[in-house]
Short mmCIF file of C-alpha atoms in Angstrom, two decimals:
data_model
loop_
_atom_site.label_atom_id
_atom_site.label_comp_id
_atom_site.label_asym_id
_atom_site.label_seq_id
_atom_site.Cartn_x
_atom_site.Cartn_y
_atom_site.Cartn_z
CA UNK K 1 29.74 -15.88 15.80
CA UNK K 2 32.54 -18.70 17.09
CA UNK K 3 33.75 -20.84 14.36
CA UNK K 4 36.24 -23.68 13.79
CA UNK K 5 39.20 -22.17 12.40
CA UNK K 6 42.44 -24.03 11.09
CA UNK K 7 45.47 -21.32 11.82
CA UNK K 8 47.72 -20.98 8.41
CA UNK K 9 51.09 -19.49 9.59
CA UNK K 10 51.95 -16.38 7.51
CA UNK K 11 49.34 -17.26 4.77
CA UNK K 12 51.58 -19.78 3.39
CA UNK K 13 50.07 -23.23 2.46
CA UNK K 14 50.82 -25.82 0.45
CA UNK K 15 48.67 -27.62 -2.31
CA UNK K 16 48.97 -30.86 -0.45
CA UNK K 17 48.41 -29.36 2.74
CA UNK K 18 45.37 -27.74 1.01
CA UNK K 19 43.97 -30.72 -0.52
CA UNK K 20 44.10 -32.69 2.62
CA UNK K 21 41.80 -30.00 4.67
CA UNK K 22 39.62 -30.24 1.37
CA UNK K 23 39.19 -34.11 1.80
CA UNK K 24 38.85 -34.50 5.06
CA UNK K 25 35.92 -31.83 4.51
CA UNK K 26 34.90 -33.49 1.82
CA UNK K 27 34.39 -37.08 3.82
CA UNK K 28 32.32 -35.08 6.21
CA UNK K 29 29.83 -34.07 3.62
CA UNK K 30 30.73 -30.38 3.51
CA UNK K 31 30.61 -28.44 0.22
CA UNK K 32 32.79 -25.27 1.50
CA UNK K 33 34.83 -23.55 3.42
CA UNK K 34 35.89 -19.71 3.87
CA UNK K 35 39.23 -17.77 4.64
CA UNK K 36 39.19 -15.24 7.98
CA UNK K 37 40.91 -11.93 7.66
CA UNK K 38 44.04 -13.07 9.53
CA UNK K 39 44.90 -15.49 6.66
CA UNK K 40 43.48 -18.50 8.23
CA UNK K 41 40.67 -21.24 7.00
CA UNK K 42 37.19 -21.22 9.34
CA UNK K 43 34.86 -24.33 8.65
CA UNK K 44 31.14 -24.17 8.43
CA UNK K 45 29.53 -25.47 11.38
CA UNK K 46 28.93 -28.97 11.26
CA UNK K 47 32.80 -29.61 11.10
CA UNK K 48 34.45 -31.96 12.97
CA UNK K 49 38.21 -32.56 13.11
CA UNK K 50 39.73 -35.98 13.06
CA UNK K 51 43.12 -36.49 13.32
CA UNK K 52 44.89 -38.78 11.07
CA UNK K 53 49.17 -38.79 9.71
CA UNK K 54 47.81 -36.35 6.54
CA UNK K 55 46.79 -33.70 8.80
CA UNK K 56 48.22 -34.91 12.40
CA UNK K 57 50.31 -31.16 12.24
CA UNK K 58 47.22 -28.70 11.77
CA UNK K 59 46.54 -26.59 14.63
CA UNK K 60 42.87 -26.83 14.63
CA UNK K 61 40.66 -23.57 17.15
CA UNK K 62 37.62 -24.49 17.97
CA UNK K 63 35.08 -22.17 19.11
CA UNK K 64 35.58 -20.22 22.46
CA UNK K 65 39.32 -20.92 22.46
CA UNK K 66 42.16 -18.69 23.51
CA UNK K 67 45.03 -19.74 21.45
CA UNK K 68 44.31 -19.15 18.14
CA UNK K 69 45.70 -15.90 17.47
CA UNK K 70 47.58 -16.21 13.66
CA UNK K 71 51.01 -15.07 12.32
CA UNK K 72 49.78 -12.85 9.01
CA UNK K 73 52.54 -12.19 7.07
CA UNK K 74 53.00 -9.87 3.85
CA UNK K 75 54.57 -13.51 2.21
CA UNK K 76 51.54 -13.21 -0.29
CA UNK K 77 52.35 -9.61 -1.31
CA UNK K 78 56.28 -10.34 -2.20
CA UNK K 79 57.03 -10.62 -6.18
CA UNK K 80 53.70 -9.41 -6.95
CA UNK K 81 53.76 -5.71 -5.43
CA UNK K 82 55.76 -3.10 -4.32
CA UNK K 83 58.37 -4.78 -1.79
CA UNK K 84 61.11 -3.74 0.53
CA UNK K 85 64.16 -4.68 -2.19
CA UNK K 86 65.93 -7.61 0.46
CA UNK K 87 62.93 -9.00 2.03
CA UNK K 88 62.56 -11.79 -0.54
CA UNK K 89 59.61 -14.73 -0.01
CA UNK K 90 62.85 -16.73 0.74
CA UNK K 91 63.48 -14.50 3.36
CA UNK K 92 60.05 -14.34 4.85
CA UNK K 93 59.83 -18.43 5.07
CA UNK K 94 62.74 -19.00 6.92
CA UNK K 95 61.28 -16.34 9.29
CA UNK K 96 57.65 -17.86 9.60
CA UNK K 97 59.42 -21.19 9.77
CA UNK K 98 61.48 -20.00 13.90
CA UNK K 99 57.83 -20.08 15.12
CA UNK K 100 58.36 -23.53 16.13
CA UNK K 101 55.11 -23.16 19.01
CA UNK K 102 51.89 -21.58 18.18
CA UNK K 103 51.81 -18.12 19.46
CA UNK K 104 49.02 -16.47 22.03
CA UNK K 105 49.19 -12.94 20.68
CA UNK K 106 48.50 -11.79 17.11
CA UNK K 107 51.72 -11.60 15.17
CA UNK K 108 52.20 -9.50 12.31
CA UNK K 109 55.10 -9.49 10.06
CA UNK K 110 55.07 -7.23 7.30
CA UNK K 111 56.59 -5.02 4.60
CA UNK K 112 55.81 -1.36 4.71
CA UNK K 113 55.99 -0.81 1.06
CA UNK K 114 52.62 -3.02 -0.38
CA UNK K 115 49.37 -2.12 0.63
CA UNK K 116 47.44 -5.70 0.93
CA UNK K 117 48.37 -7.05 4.10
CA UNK K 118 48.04 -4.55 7.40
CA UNK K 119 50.52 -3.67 9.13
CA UNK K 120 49.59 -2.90 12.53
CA UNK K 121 46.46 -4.99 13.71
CA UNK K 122 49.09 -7.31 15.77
CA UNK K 123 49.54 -7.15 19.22
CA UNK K 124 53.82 -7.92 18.32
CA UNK K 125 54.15 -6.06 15.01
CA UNK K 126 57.11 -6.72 13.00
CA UNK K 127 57.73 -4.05 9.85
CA UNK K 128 60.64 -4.26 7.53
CA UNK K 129 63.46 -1.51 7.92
CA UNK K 130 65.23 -0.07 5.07
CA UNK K 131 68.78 -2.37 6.61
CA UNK K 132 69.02 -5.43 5.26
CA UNK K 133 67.28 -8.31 7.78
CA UNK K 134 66.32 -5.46 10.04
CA UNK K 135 62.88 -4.75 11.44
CA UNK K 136 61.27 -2.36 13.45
CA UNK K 137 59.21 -3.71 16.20
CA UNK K 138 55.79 -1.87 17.08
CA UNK K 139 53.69 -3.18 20.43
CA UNK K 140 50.12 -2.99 21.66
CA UNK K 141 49.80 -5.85 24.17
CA UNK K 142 46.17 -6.50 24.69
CA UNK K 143 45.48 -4.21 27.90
CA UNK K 144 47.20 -1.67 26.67
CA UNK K 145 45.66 2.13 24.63
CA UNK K 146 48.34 2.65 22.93
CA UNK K 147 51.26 1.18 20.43
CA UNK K 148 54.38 1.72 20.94
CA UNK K 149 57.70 1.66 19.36
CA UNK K 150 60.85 -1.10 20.74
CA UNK K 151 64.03 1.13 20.97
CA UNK K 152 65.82 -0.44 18.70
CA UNK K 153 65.77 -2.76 15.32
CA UNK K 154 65.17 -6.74 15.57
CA UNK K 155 67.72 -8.85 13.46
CA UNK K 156 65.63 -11.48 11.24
CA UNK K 157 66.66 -14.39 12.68
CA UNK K 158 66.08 -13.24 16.42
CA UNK K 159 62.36 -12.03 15.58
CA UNK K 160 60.95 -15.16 17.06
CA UNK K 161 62.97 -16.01 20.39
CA UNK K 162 61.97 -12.03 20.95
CA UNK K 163 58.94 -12.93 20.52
CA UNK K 164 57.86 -16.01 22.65
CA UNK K 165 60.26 -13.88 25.58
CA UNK K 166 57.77 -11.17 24.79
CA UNK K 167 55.20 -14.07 25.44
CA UNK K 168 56.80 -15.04 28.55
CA UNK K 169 57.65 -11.81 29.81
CA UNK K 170 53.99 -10.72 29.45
CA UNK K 171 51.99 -13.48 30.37
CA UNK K 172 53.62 -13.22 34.16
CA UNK K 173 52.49 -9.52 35.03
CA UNK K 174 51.66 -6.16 32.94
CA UNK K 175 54.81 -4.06 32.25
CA UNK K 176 55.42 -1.11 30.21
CA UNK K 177 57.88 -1.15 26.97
CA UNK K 178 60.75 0.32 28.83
CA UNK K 179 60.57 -3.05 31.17
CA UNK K 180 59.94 -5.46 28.15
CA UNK K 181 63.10 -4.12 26.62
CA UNK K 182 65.06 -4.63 29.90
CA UNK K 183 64.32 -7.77 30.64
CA UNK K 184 64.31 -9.18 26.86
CA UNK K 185 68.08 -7.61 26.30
CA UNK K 186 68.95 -9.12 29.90
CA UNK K 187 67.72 -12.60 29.17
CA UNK K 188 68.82 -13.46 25.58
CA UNK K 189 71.12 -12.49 23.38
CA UNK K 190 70.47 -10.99 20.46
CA UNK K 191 71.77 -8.71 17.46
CA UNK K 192 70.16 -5.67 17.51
CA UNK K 193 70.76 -2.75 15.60
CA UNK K 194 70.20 1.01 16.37
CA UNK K 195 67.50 2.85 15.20
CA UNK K 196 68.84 5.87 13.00
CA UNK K 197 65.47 7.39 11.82
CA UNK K 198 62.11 6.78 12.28
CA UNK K 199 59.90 4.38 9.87
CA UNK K 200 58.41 6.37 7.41
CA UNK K 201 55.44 4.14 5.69
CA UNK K 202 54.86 5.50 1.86
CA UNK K 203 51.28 5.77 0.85
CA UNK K 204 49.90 3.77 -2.11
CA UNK K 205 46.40 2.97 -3.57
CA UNK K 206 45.30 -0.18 -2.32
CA UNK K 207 46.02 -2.33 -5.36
CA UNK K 208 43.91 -4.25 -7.69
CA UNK K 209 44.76 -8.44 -6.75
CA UNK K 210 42.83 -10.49 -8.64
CA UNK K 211 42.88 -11.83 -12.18
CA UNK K 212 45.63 -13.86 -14.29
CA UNK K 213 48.87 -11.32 -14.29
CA UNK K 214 52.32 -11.18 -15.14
CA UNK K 215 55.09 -12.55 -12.86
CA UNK K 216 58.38 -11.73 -14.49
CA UNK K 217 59.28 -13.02 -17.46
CA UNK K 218 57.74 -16.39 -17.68
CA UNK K 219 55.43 -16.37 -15.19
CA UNK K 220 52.16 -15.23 -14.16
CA UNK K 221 49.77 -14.76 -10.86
CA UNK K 222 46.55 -15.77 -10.17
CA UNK K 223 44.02 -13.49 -7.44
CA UNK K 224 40.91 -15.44 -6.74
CA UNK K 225 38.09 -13.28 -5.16
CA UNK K 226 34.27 -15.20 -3.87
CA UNK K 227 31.78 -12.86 -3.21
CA UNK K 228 30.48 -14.90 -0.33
CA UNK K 229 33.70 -16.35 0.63
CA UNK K 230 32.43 -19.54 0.70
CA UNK K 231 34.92 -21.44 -1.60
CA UNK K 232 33.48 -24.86 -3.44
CA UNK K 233 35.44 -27.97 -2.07
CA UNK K 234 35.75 -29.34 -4.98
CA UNK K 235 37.14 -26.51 -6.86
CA UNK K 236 39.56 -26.53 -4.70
CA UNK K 237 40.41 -29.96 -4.81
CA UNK K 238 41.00 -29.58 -8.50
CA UNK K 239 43.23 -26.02 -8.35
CA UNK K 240 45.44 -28.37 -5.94
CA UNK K 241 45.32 -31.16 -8.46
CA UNK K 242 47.08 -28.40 -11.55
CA UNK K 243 49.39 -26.71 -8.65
CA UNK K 244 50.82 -30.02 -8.34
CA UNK K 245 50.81 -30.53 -12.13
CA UNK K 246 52.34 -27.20 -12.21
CA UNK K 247 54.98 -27.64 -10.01
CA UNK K 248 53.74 -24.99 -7.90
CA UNK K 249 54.79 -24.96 -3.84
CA UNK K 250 52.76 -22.71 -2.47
CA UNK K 251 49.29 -20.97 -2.45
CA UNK K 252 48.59 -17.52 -0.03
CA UNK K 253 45.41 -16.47 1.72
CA UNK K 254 44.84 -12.90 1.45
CA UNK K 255 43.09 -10.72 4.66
CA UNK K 256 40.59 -10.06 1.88
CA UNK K 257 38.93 -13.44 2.02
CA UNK K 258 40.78 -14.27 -1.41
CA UNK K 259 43.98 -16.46 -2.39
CA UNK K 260 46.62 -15.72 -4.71
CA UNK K 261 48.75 -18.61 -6.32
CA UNK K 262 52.38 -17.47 -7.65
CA UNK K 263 54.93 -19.26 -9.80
CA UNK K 264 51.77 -20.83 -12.74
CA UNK K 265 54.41 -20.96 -16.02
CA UNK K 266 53.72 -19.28 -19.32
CA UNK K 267 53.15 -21.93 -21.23
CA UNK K 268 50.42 -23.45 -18.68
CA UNK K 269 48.53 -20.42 -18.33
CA UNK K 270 45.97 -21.34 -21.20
CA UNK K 271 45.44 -24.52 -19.00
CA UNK K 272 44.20 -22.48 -16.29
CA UNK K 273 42.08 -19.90 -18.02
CA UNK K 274 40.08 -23.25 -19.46
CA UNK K 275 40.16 -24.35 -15.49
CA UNK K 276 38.51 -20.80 -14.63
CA UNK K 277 36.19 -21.08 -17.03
CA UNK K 278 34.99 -24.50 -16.85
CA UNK K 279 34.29 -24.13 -13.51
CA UNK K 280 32.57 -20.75 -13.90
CA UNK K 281 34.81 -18.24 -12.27
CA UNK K 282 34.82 -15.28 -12.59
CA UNK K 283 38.09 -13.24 -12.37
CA UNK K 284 36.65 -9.09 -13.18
CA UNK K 285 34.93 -8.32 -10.64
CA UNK K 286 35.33 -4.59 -9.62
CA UNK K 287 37.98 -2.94 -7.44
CA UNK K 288 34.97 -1.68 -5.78
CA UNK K 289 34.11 -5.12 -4.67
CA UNK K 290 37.25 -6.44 -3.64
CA UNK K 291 38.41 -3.77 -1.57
CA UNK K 292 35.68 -4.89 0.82
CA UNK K 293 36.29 -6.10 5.06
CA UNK K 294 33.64 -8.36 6.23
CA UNK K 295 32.76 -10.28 9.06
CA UNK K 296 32.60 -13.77 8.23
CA UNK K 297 29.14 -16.06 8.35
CA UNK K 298 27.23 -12.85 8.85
CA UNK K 299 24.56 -12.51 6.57
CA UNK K 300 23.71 -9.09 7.61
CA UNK K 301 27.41 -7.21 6.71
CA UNK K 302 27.10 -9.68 3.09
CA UNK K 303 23.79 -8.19 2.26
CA UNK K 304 24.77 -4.34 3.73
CA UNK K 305 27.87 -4.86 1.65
CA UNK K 306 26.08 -5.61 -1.60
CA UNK K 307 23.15 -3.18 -1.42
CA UNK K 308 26.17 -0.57 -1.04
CA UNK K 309 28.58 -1.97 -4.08
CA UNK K 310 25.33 -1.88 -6.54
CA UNK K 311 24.14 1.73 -5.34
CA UNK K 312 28.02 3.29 -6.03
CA UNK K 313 28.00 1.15 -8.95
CA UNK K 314 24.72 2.63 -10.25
CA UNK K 315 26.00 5.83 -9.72
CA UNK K 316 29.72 4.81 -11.55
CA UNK K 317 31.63 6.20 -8.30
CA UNK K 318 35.59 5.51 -8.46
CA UNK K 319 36.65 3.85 -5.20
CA UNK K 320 40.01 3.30 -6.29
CA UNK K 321 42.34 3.07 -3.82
CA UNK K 322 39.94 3.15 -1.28
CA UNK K 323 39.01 0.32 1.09
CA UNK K 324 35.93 -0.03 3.51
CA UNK K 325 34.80 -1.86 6.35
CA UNK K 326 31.75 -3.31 7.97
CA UNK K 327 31.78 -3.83 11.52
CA UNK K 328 29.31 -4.76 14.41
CA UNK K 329 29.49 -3.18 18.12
CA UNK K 330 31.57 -6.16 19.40
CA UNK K 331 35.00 -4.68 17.53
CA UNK K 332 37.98 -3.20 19.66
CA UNK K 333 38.33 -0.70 17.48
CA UNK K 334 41.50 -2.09 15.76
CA UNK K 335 40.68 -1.44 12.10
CA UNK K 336 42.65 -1.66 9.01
CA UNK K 337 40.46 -0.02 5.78
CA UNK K 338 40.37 3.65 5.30
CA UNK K 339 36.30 3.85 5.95
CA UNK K 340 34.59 2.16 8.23
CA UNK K 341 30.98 1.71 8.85
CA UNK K 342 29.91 0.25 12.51
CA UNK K 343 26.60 -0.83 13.11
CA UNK K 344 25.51 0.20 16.49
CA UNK K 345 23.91 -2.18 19.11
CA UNK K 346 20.39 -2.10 19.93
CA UNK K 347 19.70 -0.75 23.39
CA UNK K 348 18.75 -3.97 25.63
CA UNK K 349 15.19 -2.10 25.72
CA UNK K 350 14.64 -1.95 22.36
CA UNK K 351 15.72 -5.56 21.76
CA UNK K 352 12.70 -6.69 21.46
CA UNK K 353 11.47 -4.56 19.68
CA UNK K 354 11.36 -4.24 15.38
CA UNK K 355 13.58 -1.11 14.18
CA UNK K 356 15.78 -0.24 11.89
CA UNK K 357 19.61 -0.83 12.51
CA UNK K 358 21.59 2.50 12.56
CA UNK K 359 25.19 3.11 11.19
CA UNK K 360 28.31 5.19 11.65
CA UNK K 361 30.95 6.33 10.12
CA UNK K 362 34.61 6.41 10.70
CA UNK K 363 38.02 7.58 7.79
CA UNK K 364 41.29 7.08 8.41
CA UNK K 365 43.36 10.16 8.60
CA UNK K 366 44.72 10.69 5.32
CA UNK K 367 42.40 7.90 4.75
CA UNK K 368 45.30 5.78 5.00
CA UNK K 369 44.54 3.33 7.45
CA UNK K 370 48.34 2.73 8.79
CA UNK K 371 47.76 6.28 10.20
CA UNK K 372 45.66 4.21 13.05
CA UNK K 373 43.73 6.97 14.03
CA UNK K 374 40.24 6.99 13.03
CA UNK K 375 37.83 10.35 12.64
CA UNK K 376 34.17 9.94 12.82
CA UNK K 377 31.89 11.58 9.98
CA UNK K 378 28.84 10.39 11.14
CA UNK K 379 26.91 8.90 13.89
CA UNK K 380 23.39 7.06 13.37
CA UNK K 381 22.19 7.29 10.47
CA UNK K 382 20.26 5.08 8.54
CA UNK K 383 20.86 1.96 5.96
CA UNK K 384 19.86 4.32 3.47
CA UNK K 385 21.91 7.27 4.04
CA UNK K 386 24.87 4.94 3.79
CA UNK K 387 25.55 5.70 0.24
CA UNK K 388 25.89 9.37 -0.05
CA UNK K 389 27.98 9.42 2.68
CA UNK K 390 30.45 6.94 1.03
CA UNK K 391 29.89 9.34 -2.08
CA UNK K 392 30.82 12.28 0.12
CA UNK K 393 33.73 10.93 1.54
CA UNK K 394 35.39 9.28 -1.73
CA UNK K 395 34.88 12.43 -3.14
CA UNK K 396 37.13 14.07 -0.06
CA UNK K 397 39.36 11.28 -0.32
CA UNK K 398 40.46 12.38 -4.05
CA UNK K 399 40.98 15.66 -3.26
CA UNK K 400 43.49 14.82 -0.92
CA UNK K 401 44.71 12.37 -3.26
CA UNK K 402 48.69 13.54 -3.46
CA UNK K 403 49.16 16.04 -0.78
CA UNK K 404 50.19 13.08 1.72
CA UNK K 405 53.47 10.78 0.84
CA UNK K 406 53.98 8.98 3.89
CA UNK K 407 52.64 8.49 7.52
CA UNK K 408 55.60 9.62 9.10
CA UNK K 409 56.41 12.69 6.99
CA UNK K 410 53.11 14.24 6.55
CA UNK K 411 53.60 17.32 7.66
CA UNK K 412 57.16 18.05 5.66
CA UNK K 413 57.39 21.11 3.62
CA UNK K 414 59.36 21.26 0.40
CA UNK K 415 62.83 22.76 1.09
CA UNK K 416 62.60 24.70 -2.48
CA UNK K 417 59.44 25.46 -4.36
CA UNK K 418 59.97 23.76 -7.67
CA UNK K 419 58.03 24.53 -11.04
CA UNK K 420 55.15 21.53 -11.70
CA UNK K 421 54.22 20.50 -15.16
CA UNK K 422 50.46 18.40 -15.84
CA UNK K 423 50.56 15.34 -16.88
CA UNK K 424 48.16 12.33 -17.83
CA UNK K 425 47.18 9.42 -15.66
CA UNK K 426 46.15 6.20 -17.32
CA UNK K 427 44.33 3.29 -15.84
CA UNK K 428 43.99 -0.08 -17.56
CA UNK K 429 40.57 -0.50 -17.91
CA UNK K 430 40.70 -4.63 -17.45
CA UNK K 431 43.12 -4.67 -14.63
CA UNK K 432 43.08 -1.12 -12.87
CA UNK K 433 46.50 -0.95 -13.20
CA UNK K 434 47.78 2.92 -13.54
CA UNK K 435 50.23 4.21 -15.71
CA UNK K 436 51.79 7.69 -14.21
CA UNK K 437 54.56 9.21 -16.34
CA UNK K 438 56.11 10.13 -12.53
CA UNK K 439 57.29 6.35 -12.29
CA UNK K 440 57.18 4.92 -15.95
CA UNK K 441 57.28 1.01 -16.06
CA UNK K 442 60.27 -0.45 -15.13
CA UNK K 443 59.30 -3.76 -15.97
CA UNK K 444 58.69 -2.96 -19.46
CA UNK K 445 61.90 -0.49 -19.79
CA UNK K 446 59.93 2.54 -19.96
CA UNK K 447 61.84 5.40 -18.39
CA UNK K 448 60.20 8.36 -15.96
CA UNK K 449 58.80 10.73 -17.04
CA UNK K 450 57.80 8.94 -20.87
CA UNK K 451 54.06 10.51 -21.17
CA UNK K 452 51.26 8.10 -22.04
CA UNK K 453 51.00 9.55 -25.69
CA UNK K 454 54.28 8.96 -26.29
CA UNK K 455 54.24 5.19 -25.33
CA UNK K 456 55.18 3.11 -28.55
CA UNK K 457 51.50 1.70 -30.38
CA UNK K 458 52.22 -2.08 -29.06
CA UNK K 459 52.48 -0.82 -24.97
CA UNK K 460 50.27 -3.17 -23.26
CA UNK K 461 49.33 -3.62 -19.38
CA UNK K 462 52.38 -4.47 -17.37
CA UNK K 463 49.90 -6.92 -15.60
CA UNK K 464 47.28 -8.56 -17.33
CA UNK K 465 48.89 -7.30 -21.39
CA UNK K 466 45.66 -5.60 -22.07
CA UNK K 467 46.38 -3.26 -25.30
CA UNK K 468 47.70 0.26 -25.27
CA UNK K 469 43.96 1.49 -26.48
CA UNK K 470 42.45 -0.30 -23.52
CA UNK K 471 44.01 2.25 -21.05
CA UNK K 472 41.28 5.30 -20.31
CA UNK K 473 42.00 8.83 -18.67
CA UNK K 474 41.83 8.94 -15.44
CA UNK K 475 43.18 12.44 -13.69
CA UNK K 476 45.92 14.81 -14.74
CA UNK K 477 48.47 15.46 -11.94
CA UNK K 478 51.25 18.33 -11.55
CA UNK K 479 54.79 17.06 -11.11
CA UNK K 480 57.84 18.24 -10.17
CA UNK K 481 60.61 19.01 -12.40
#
């Protein structure tokens, strides 16, 4: 299905640019609107844009149109999660803000080390290198099988004149990498850098984003998750209303149909717990529900996803970590969740017809979706036999849980064999946050290797300050030492 959609560059958007898509929805009559998995907004139909000086700058798509391919960025992910130590939110603005033009390909620009934001479902790919203001640059033009890799690393503030000559280059004939590079290094300068080792791309458990958590010091974060992702207008009228209050800048869409606002102070966080709760919201829901990839305005993945989430929930399967798609016959293919489940397309015979739809489904290798190369368990089965497939595979998934480190270097060996002592896992059981003796918790000054037990009585949750006794086992891991 073709809907309106209003391109957000990066993710990034402000409260007032917020509140002025809300009113002008509002005017219309509208009551909501939903967020697309390349961090843009997508209207309900009905919609119609009218240009005034609030919104004259929004780059509005409407259905059937060719130029509304998005920048995502991992902006939202910065602060909050794991992160490359010099690409700063700073940094990732003045980046977002080159791309003076709308682009025609899907842009990606990312950091390798957090797991929210995908990092290869771009056609230009962008991925943070370990040199300061250096990225790598990975390509899969639209006509093309494959990705590949640009020779050498792109300085930060030549990623966007590389990329509209990409544009340019491309949109004249099809060439291969090798005549890209050519002709890019021939017709602008730029300050490249040598690649000295290949990206390596660390694997982490897709991460738990929703929820009032701790930012610093003084701060705290805010994850907001709609089941249908159909977000109330005037909600969000009134969240822009206490940003501004709050003298917060900016709010960031999620690929997960969820925003995350950064920056509320400590001593305004009661204000928005009574704002959650006087308007309903609820902020718990289960990793196993947020870890979800839809389609949007299709009724038929929302009520797959559902019957799935309440069966593994009636069964109290873990998922953590884990993320899972729902896809129709119309996809390319380009996925970014480690399971995947495709529902097949009716033969034109059969169309008209009454049967049951049939599934398959697909794992990443490693179950690590950067891997981008897909294995298929099964091929059409039925609604039912959905569940104990996703039970059979999540059970596979955790017993490969620690063997792979990276996407790169999976197939390293150890140099020396090195003696491995047990030790506990924890896992808040408000937040899902994990405490592993391996790393400690920085944050709080807790060194490596400081075992759970031995945590002083008034540890609490790193991210939402849950208590020490609300932490519960969850696996015992060997570890070097």
């Amino acid at each position: 299905m073709e809907l309106t959609r209003l391109i957000i560059k990066g993710g990034v958007i402000s409260p007032g640019e917020l509140k002025n898509i809300v009113n002008l929805c509002l005017e219309q009559g509208l009551k909501n609107i939903s967020f697309g998995s390349r961090q843009d907004i997508i209207f309900p139909n009905g919609f119609k844009y009218i240009e005034s000086e609030n919104n004259a700058k929004l780059h509005i798509v409407y259905p059937n149109e060719q130029s509304g391919n998005n920048i995502v960025s991992s902006y939202v992910s910065t602060d909050i999660f794991r992160n490359t130590p010099w690409l700063t939110g700073n940094k990732f603005l003045y980046v977002l803000e080159q791309f003076k033009e709308q682009p025609v390909l899907k842009v990606n620009i990312t950091d390798p080390k957090q797991q929210l934001v995908p990092l290869f479902t771009g056609h230009i790919n962008f991925i943070a290198s370990e040199h300061e203001d250096y990225w790598y640059l990975y390509i899969r033009l639209p006509n093309w099988q494959r990705m590949e890799v640009y020779p050498v690393l792109i300085y930060s503030w030549d990623i966007a004149k590389i990329y509209y000559e990409i544009e340019r280059l491309v949109s004249e004939e099809s060439m291969g990498i090798e005549m890209i590079f050519n002709l890019v290094s021939e017709n602008i300068d730029s300050n490249n850098r040598t690649i000295d080792k290949p990206l390596t791309i660390p694997f982490y458990p897709f991460p738990y984003y929703e929820g009032m958590n701790r930012l610093g010091i003084d701060q705290y974060w805010l994850g907001l998750y709609w089941r249908n992702n159909l977000y109330d207008l005037a909600f969000l009228n009134e969240m822009c209303d206490l940003c501004f209050d709050c003298k917060i800048g900016k709010i960031c869409i999620t690929p997960w149909k969820s925003f995350i606002v950064k920056g509320i102070p400590k001593d305004r966080k009661l204000d928005w717990e009574k704002f959650l709760g006087k308007n309903g919201i609820n902020v718990r829901h289960s990793l196993l529900e947020l870890n979800w990839h839809l389609p949007v305005a299709t009724d038929w993945s929302l009520n797959l996803k559902t019957f799935l989430v309440r069966t593994l929930d009636q069964f109290d399967i873990s998922t953590y970590g884990l993320t899972f798609g729902i896809s129709d016959y119309n996809r390319d293919g380009h996925y970014f969740t480690s399971i995947v489940i495709e529902k097949n397309k009716l033969p034109k015979d059969l169309e008209t017809i009454k049967i049951r739809d049939t599934y398959n489904v697909l794992y990443a290798k490693h179950f690590d979706p950067n891997t981008r190369e897909y294995i298929v368990h099964t091929q059409d089965i039925d609604k039912l036999e959905l569940p104990s497939i996703l039970i059979e595979l999540s059970k596979k998934y955790f017993n490969e849980l620690g063997n792979i480190t990276s996407v790169e270097n999976n197939t390293a060996t150890a140099a020396t064999k090195k003696e491995k002592q047990e030790h506990d896992i924890y896992q808040c059981s408000e937040c899902l946050t994990i405490y592993n003796p391996e790393f400690g918790d920085i944050e709080q000054g807790i060194d490596k290797g400081i075992l759970f037990k031995e945590l002083p009585a008034d540890y609490c949750c790193s991210l939402c300050e849950a208590p020490k006794s609300d932490f519960v086992l969850l696996a015992t891991e060997k570890q070097d030492i």
